PDB file of C-alpha atoms and ligand atoms in Angstrom:
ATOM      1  CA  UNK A   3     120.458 276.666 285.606  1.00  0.00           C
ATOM      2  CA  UNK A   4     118.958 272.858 285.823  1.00  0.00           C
ATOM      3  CA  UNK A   5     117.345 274.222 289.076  1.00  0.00           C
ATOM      4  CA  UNK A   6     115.395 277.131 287.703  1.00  0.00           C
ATOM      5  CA  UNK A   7     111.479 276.914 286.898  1.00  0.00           C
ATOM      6  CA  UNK A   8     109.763 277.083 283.521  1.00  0.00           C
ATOM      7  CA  UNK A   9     106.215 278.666 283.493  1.00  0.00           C
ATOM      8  CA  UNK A  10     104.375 276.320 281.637  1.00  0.00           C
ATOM      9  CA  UNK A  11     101.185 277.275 279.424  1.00  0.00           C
ATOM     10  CA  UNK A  12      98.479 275.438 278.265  1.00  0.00           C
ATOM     11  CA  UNK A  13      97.602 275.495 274.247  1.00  0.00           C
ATOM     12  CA  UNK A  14      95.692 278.445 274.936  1.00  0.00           C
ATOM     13  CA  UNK A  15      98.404 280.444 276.323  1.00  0.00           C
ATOM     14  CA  UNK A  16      96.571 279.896 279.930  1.00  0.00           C
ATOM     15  CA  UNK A  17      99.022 279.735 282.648  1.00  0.00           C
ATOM     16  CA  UNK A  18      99.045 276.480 284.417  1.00  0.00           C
ATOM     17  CA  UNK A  19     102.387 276.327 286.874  1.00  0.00           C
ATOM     18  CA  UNK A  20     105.631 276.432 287.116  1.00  0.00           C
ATOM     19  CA  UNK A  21     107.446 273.069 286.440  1.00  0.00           C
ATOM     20  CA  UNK A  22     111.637 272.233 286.748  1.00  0.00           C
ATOM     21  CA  UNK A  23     114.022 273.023 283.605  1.00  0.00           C
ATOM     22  CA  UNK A  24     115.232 268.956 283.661  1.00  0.00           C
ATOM     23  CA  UNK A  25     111.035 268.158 283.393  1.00  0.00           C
ATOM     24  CA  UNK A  26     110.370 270.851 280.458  1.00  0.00           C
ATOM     25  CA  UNK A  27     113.164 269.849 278.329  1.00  0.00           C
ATOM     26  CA  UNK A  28     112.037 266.622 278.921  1.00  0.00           C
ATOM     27  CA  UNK A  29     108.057 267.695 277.650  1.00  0.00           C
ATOM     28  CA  UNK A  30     110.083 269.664 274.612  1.00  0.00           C
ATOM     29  CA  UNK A  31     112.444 266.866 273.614  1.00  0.00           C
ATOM     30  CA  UNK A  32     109.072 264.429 273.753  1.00  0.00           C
ATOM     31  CA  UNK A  33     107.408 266.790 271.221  1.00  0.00           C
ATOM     32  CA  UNK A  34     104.510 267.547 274.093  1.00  0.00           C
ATOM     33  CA  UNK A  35     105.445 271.389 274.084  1.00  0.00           C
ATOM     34  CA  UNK A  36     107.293 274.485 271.804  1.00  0.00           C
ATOM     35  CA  UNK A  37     109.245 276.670 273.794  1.00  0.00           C
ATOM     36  CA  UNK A  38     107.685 280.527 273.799  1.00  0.00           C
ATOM     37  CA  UNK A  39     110.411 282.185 275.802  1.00  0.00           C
ATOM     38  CA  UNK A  40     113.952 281.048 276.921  1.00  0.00           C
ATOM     39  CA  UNK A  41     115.719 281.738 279.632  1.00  0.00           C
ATOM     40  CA  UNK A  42     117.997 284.573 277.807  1.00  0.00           C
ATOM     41  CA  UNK A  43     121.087 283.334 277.106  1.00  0.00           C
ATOM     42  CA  UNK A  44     121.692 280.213 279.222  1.00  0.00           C
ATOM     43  CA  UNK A  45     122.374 276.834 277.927  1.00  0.00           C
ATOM     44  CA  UNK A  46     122.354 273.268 278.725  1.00  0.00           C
ATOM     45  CA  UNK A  47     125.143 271.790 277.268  1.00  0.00           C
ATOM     46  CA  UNK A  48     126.230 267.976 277.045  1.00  0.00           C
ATOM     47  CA  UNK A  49     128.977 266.868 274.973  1.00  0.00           C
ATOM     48  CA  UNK A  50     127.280 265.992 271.556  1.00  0.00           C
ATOM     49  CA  UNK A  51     124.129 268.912 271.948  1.00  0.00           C
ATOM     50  CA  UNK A  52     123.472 272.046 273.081  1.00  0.00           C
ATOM     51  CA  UNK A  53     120.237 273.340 274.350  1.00  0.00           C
ATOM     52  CA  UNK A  54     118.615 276.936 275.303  1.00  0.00           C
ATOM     53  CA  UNK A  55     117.437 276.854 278.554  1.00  0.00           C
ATOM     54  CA  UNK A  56     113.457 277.523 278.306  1.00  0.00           C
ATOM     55  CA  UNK A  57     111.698 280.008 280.326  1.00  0.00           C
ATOM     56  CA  UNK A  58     108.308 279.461 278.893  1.00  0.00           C
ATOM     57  CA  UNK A  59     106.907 276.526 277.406  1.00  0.00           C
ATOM     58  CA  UNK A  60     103.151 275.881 275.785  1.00  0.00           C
ATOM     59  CA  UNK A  61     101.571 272.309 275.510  1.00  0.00           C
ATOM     60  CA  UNK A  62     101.225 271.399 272.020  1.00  0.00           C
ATOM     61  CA  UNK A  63      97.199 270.146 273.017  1.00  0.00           C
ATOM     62  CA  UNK A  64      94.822 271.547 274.966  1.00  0.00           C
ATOM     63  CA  UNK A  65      94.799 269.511 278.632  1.00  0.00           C
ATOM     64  CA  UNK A  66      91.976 270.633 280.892  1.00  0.00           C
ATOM     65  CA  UNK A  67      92.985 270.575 283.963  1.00  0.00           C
ATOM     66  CA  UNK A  68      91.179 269.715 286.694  1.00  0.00           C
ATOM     67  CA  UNK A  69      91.706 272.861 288.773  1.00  0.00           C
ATOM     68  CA  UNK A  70      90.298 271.834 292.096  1.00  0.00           C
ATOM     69  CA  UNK A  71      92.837 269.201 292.712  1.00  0.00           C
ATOM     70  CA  UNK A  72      95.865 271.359 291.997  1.00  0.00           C
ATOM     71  CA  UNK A  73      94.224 273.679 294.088  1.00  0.00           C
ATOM     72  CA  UNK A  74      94.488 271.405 296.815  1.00  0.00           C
ATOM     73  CA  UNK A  75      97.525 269.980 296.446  1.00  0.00           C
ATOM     74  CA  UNK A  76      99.190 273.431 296.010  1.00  0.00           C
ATOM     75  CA  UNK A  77      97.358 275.055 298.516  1.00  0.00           C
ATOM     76  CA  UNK A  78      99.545 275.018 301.406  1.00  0.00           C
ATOM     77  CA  UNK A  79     102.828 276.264 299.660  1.00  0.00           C
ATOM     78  CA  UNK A  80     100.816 279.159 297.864  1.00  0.00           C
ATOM     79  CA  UNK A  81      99.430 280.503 301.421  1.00  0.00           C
ATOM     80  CA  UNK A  82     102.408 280.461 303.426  1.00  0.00           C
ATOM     81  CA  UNK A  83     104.029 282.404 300.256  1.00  0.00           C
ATOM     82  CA  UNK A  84     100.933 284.689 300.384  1.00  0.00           C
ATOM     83  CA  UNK A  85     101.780 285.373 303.746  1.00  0.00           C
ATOM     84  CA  UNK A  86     105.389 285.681 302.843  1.00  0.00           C
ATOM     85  CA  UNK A  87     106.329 282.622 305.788  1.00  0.00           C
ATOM     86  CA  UNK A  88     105.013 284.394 308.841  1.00  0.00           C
ATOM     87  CA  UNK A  89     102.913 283.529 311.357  1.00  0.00           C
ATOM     88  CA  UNK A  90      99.927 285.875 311.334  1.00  0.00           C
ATOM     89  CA  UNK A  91      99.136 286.195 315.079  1.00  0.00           C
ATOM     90  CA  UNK A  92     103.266 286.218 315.989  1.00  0.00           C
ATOM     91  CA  UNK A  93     104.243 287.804 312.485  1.00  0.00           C
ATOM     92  CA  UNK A  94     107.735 285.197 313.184  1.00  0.00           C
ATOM     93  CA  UNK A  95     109.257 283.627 310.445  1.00  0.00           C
ATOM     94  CA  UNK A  96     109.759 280.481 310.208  1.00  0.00           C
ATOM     95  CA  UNK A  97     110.365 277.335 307.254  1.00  0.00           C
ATOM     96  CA  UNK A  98     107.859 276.034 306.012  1.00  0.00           C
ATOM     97  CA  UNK A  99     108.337 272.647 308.266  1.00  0.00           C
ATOM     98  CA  UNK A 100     107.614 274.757 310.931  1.00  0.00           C
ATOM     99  CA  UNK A 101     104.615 276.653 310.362  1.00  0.00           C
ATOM    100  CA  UNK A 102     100.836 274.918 310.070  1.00  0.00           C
ATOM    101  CA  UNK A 103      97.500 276.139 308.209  1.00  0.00           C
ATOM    102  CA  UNK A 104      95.210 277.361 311.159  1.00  0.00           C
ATOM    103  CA  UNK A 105      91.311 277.881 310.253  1.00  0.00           C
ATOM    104  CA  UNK A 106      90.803 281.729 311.443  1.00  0.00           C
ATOM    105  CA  UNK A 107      86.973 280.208 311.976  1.00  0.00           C
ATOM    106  CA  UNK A 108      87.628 277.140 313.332  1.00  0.00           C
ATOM    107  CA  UNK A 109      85.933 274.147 311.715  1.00  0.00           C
ATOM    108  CA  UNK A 110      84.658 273.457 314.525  1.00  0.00           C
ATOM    109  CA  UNK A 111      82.103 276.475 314.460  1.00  0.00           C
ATOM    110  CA  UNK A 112      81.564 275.919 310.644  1.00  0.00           C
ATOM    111  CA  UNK A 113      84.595 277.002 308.992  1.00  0.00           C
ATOM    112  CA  UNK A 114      85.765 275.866 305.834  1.00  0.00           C
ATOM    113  CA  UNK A 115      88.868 274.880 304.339  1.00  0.00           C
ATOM    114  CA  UNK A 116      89.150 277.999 302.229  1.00  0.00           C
ATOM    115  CA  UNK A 117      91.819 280.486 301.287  1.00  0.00           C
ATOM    116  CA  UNK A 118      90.408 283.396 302.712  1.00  0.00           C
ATOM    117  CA  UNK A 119      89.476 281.107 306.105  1.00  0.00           C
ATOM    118  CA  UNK A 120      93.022 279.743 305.880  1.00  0.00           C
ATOM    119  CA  UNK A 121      96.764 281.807 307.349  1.00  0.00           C
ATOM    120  CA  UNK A 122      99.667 280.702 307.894  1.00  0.00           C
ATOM    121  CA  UNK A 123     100.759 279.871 311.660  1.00  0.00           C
ATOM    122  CA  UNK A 124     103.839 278.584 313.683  1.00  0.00           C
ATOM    123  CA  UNK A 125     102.959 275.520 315.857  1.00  0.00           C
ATOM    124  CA  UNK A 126     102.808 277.289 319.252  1.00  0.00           C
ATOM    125  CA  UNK A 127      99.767 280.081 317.869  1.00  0.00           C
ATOM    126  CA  UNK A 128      97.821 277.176 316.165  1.00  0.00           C
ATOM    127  CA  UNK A 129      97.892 275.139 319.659  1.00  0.00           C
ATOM    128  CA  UNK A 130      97.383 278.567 321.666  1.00  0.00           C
ATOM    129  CA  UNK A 131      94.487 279.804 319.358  1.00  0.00           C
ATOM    130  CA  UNK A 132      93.297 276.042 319.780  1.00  0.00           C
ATOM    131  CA  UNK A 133      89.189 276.247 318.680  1.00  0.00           C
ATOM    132  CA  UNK A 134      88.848 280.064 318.930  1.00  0.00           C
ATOM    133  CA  UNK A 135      88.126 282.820 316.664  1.00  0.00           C
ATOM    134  CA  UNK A 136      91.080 285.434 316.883  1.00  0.00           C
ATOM    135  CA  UNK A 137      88.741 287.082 318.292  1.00  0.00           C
ATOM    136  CA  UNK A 138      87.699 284.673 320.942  1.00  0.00           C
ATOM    137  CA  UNK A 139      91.260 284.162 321.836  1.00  0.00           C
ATOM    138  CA  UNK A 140      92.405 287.707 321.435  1.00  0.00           C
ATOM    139  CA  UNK A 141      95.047 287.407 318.876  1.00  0.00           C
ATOM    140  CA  UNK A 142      94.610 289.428 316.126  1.00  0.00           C
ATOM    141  CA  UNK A 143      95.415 288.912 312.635  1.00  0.00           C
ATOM    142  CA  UNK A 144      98.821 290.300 311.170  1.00  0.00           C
ATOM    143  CA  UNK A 145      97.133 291.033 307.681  1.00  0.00           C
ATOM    144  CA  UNK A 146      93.032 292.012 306.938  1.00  0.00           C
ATOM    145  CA  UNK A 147      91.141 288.955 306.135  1.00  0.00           C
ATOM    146  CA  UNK A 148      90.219 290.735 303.456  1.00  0.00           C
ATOM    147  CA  UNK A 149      93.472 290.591 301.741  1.00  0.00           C
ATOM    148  CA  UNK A 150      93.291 287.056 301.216  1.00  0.00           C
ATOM    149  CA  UNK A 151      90.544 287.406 298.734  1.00  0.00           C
ATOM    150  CA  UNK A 152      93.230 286.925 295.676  1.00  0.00           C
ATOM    151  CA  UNK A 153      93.618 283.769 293.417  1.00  0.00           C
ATOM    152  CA  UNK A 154      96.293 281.688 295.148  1.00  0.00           C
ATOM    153  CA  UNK A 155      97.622 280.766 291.717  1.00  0.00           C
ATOM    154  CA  UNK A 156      98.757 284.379 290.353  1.00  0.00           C
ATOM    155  CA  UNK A 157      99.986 284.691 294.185  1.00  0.00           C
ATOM    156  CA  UNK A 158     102.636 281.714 293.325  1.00  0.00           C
ATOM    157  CA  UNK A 159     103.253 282.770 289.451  1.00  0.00           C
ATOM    158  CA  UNK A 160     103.811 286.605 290.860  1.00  0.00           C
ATOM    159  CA  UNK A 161     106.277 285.409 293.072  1.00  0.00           C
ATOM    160  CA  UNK A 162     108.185 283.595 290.610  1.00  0.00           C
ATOM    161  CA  UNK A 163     107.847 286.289 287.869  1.00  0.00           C
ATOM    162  CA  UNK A 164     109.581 289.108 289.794  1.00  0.00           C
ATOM    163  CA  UNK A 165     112.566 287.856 288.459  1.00  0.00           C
ATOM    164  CA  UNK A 166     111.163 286.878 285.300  1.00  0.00           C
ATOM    165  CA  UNK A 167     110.221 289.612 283.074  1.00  0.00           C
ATOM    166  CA  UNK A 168     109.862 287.230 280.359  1.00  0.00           C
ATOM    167  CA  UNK A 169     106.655 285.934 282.109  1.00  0.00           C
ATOM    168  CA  UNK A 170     104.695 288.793 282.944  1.00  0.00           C
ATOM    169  CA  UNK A 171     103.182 289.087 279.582  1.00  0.00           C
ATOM    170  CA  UNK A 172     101.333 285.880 279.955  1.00  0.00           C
ATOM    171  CA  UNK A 173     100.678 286.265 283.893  1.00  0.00           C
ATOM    172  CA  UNK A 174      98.711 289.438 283.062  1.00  0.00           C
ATOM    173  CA  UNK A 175      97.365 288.687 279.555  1.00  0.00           C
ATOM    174  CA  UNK A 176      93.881 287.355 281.953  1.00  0.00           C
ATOM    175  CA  UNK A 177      92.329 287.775 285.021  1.00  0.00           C
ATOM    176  CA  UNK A 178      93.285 284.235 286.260  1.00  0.00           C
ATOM    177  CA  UNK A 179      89.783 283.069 287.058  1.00  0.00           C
ATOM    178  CA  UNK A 180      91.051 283.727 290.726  1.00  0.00           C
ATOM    179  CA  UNK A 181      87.259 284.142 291.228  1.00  0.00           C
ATOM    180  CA  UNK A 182      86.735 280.699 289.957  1.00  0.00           C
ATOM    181  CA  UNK A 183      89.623 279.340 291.990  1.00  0.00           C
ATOM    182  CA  UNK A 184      88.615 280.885 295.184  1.00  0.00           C
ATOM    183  CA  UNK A 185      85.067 279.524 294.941  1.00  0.00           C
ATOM    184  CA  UNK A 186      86.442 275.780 294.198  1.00  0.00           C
TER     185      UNK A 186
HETATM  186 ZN1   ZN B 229     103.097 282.419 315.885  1.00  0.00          ZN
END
C-alpha cells in the first residue's frame, strides 16, 4: 500500500502528478493538503493511529507551477510510456535503462527537442539511425508521428488511472492544456 501513487491536485482541482502515499500523508499530516478520494478501504496502520490510505489529495493553496520544468524533467519517463517501452524502428522492448530518446529530425538538420520530434529507441537503432531522418536511413517509424501530438501529462495520469477509477473524474474534468504543454 506505502508503494502506491496519490494523484495530487492543485487548489483548483487541476491535476498536477502523481506523488508516493509515504510523501502525501506526509503533505496531509503537515496541513498542506485535504484528502478528496482514498484509496477504498486500505489503511496505514501504526500502533497508536490509524490512517486511510489517500488516493487523491488537493493543495490547500494555489501553487503555480512552473510547467516547463516539470515538463522537462518528466519528459523522458512520459515518452517511453507513450510508446509503451518499445523501440519505434525495432518495436523491442526493453527497460527503461536500456532504451534512449532519438530526435526523428535530427538536431542536427534543425530538430527540436519536442514531443512529437522525440520516440523512444533501444541503443543499437539510435547509433544505426545515427544523423538521419527515418527516412534517410530507411527505418520507418512503428507509430504515425502524428500520434504523438497528445499532452505528455494526461499520457502519464491515463496510465496510472486505469486502475484508478477514483481519478478519472478529475483527469477528464479539462482538456489538460496538452496544447499548452506541447508548445512549451
Ligand atoms: Zn531498436
Amino acid at each position: 500500500m506505502i508503494t502506491g501513487r496519490v494523484l495530487l491536485l492543485n487548489f483548483s482541482y487541476e491535476p498536477l502528478g502523481t506523488v508516493g502515499v509515504a510523501r502525501a500523508v506526509c503533505m496531509w499530516f503537515r496541513g498542506k493538503v485535504s484528502v478528496e478520494e482514498h484509496d477504498g478501504e486500505n489503511f496505514l496502520r501504526s500502533p497508536s493511529t490509524e490512517i486511510r490510505v489517500p488516493s487523491v489529495i488537493r493543495l490547500r493553496t494555489y501553487v503555480n507551477i512552473r510547467r516547463q520544468r516539470r515538463e522537462t524533467t518528466m519528459k523522458r519517463a512520459r515518452i517511453y510510456i507513450r510508446d509503451k517501452y518499445r523501440c519505434q524502428y525495432c518495436s523491442d522492448h526493453k527497460h527503461a535503462k536500456d532504451l534512449t530518446l532519438d530526435h526523428i529530425l535530427p538536431r542536427a538538420q534543425g530538430g527540436e527537442s519536442t514531443p512529437q520530434n522525440l520516440v523512444t529507441a533501444c541503443v543499437p537503432c539510435n547509433q544505426r539511425k545515427g544523423n538521419r531522418t527515418p527516412e534517410q536511413a530507411r527505418m520507418p517509424l512503428l507509430t504515425p508521428q502524428k500520434n504523438f501530438n497528445i499532452g505528455l501529462d494526461r499520457v502519464l495520469l491515463c496510465h496510472y488511472a486505469e486502475s484508478r477509477p477514483e481519478w478519472k473524474k478529475y483527469l477528464f474534468m479539462d482538456e489538460f492544456e496538452s496544447d499548452e504543454l506541447i508548445a512549451a
